[in-house]
mmCIF file of C-alpha atoms in Angstrom:
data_model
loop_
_atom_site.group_PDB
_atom_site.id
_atom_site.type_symbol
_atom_site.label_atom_id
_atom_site.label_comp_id
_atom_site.label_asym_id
_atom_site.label_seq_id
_atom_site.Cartn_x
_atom_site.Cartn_y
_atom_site.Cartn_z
ATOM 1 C CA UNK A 287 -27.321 -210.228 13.749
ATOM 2 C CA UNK A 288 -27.546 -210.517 9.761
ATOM 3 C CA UNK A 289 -26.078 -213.920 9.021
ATOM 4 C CA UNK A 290 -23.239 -213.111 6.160
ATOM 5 C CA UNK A 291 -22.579 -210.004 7.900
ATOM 6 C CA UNK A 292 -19.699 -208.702 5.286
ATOM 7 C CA UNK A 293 -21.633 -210.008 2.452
ATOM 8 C CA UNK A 294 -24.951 -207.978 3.571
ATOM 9 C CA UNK A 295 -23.327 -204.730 3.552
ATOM 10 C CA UNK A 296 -21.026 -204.768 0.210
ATOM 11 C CA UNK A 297 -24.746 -205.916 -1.398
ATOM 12 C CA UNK A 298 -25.719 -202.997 0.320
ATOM 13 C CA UNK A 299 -23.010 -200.493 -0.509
ATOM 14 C CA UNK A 300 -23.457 -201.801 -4.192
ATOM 15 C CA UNK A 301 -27.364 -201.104 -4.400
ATOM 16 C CA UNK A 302 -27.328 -197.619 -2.834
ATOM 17 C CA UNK A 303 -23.790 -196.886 -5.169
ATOM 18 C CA UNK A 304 -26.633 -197.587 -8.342
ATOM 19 C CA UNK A 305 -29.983 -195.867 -6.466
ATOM 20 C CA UNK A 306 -27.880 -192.656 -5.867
ATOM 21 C CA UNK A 307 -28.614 -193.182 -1.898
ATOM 22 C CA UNK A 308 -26.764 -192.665 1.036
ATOM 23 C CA UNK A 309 -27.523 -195.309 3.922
ATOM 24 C CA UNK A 310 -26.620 -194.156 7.387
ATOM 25 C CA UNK A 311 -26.162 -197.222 10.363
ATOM 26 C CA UNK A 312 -26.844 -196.030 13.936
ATOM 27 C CA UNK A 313 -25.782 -198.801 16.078
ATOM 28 C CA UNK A 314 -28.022 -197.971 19.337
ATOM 29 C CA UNK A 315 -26.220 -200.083 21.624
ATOM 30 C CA UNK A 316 -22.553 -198.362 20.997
ATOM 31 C CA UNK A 317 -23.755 -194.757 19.978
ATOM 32 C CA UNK A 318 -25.090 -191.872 21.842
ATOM 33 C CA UNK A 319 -28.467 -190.932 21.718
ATOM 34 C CA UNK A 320 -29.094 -187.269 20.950
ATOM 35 C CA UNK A 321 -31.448 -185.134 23.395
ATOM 36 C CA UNK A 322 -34.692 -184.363 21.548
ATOM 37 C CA UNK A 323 -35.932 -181.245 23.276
ATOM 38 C CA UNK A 324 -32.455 -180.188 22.509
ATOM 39 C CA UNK A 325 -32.745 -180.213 19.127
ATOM 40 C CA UNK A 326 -36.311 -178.693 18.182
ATOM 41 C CA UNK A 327 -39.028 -177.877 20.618
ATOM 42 C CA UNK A 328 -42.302 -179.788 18.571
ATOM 43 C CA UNK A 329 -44.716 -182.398 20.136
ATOM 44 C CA UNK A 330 -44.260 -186.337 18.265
ATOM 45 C CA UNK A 331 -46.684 -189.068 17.533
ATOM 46 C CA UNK A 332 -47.144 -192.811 16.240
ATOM 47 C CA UNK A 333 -50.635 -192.135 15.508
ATOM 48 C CA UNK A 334 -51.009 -192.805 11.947
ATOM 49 C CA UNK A 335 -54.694 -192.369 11.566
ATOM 50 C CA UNK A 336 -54.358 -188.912 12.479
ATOM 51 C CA UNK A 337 -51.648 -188.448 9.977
ATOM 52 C CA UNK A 338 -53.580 -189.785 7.208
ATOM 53 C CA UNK A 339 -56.438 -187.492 7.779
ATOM 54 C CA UNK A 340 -54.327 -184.607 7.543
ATOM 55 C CA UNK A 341 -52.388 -186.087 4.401
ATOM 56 C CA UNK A 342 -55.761 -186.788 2.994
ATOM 57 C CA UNK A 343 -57.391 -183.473 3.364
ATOM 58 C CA UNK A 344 -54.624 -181.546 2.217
ATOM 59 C CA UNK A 345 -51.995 -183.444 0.142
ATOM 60 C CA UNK A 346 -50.837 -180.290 -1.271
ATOM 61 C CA UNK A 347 -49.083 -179.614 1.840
ATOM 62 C CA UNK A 348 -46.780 -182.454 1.274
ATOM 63 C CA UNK A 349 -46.367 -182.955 -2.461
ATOM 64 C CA UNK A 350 -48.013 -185.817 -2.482
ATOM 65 C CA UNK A 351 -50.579 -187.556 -4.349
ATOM 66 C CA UNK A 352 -53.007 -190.333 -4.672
ATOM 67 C CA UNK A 353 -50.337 -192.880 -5.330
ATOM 68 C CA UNK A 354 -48.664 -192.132 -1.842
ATOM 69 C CA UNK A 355 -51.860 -192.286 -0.253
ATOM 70 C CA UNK A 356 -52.485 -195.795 -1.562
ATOM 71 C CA UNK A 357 -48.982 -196.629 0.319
ATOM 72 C CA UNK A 358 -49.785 -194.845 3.368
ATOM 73 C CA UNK A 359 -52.907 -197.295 3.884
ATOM 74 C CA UNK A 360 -50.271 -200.663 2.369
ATOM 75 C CA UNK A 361 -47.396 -199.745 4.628
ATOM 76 C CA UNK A 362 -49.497 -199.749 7.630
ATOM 77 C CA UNK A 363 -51.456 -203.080 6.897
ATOM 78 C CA UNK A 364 -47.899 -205.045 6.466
ATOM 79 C CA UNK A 365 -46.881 -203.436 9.692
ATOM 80 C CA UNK A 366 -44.700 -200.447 9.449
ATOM 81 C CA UNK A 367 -44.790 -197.673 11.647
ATOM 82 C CA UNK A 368 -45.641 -194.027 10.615
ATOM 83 C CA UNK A 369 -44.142 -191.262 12.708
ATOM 84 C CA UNK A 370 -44.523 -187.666 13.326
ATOM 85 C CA UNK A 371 -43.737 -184.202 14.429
ATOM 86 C CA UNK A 372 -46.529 -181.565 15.210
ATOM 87 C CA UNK A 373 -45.569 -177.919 15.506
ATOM 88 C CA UNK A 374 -47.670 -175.203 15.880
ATOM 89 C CA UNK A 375 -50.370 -177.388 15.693
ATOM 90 C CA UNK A 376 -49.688 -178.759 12.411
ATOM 91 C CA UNK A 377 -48.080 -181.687 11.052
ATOM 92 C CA UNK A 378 -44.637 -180.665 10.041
ATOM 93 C CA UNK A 379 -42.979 -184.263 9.510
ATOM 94 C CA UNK A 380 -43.746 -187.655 8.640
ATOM 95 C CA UNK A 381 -41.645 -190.370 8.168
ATOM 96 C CA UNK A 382 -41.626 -194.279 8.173
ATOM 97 C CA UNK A 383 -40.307 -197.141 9.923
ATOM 98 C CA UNK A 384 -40.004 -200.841 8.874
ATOM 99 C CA UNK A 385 -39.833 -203.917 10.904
ATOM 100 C CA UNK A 386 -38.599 -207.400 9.983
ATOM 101 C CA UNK A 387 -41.617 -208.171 7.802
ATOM 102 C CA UNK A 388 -43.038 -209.961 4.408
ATOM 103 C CA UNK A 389 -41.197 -207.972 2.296
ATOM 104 C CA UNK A 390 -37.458 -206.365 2.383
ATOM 105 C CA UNK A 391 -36.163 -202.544 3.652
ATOM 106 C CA UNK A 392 -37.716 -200.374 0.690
ATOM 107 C CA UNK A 393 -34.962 -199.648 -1.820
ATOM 108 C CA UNK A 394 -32.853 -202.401 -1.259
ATOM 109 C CA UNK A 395 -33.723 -206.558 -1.690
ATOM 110 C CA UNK A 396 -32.020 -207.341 1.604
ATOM 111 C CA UNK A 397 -34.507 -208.507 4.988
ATOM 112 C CA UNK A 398 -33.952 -207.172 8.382
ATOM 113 C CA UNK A 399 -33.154 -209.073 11.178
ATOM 114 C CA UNK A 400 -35.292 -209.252 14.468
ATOM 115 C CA UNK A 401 -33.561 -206.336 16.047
ATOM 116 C CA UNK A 402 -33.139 -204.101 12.933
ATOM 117 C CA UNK A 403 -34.650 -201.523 11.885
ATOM 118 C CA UNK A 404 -35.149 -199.152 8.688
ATOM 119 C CA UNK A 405 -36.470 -195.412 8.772
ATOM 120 C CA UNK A 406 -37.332 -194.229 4.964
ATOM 121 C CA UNK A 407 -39.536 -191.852 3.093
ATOM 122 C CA UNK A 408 -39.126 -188.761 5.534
ATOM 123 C CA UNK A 409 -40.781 -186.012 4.690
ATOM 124 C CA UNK A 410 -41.042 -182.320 6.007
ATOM 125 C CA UNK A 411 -43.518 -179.838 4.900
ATOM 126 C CA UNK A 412 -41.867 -176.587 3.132
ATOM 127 C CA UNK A 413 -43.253 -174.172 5.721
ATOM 128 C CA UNK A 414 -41.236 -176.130 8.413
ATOM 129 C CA UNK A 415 -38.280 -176.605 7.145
ATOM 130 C CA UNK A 416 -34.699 -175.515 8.888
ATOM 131 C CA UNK A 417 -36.377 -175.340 12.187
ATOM 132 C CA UNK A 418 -34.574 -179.059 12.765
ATOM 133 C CA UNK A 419 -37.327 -181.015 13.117
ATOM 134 C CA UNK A 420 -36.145 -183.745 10.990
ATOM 135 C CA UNK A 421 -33.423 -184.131 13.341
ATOM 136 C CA UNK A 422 -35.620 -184.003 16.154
ATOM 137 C CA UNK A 423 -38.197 -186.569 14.519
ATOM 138 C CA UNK A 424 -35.154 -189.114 13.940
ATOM 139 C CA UNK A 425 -33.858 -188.729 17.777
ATOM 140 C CA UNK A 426 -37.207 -189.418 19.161
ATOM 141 C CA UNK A 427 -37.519 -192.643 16.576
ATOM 142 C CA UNK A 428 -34.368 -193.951 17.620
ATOM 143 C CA UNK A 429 -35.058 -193.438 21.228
ATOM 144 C CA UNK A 430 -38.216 -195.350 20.880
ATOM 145 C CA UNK A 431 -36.654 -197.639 19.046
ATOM 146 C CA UNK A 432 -34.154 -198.800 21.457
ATOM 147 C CA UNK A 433 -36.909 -198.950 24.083
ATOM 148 C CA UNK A 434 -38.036 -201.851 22.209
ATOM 149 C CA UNK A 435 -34.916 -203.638 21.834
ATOM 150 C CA UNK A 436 -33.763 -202.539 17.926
ATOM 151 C CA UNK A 437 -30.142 -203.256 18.156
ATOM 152 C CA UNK A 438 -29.161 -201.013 14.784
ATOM 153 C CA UNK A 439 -31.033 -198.636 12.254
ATOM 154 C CA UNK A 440 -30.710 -198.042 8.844
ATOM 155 C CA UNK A 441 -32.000 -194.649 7.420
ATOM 156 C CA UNK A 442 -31.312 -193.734 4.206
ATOM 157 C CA UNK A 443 -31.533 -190.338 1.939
ATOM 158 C CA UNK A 444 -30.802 -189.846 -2.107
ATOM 159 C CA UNK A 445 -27.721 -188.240 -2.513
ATOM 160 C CA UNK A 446 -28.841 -184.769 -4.005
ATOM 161 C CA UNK A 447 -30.658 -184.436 -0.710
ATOM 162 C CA UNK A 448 -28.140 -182.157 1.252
ATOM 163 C CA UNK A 449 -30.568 -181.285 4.093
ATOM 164 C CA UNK A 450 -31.532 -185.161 4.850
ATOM 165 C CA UNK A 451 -28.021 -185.614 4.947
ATOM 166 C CA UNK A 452 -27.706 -182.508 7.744
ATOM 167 C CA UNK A 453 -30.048 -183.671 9.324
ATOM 168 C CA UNK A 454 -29.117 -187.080 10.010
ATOM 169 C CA UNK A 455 -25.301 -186.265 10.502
ATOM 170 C CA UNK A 456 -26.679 -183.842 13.247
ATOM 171 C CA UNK A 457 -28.032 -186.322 15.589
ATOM 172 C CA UNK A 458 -24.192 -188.571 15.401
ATOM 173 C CA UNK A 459 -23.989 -190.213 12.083
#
């Protein structure tokens, strides 16, 4: 557990109040875990390489540019996971996961403990979208999560976001 427990979250209640961000906390030893394949019937992955090819070749896809490229290849060397959702045989989703590591959760100035976790920076391409894969993506993440002993999981959205916020409320936040 976070030592200072009641102090870590009103810091983070406080920084997501002045980021316009939502944080959700799935506690995977007390919640439910939703059923993937009932959610959205698409193929996942931890295979970043793959994902950066595809991000490379066609950034367009995603709204991205060079800048997030450059973070794709940081993220990765300090550790953090990239996942994914193929449908159609296409990437359709992307998102990341950090790790206790060098540097805090994005966003936020706080560290995570051994057995936390943070997913961030979720992103679903247009074509793809409302065919819940987002919520799919997250329910396989914190599935595979818990298989390797994260305790509880922060994922956060910004506020205007509506369909994040769907999305994550649909798998039990």
């Amino acid at each position: 557990l976070i030592s200072g427990t009641k102090h870590f979250f009103r810091r983070l209640r406080r920084h997501f109040a002045r980021q316009q961000c939502r944080v959700y906390l799935f506690d995977l030893d007390s919640q439910p875990l939703p059923d993937v394949t009932s959610i959205s019937p698409v193929g996942f992955s931890y295979d970043a390489v793959c994902v950066f090819r595809k991000l490379h070749r066609s950034p367009h896809e995603f709204g991205i540019g060079s800048r997030e490229l450059h973070q794709f290849r940081r993220r990765i060397s300090e550790g953090e996971i990239c996942f994914s959702a193929w449908a159609e045989g296409e990437l359709a989703f992307y998102g990341w996961i950090q790790f206790r590591n060098r540097r805090p959760a994005p966003f936020t100035r706080i560290p995570l403990s051994p057995h936390h976790a943070f997913i961030y920076r979720c992103v679903t391409r247009r074509e793809f979208r409302g065919r819940k894969i987002y919520p799919a993506a997250l329910a396989f993440a914190l599935r595979e999560l818990k298989a390797r002993g994260i305790h509880k999981v922060f994922i956060d959205h910004a506020v205007e976001n509506i369909s994040s916020r769907r999305g994550i409320e649909r798998i039990g936040a």
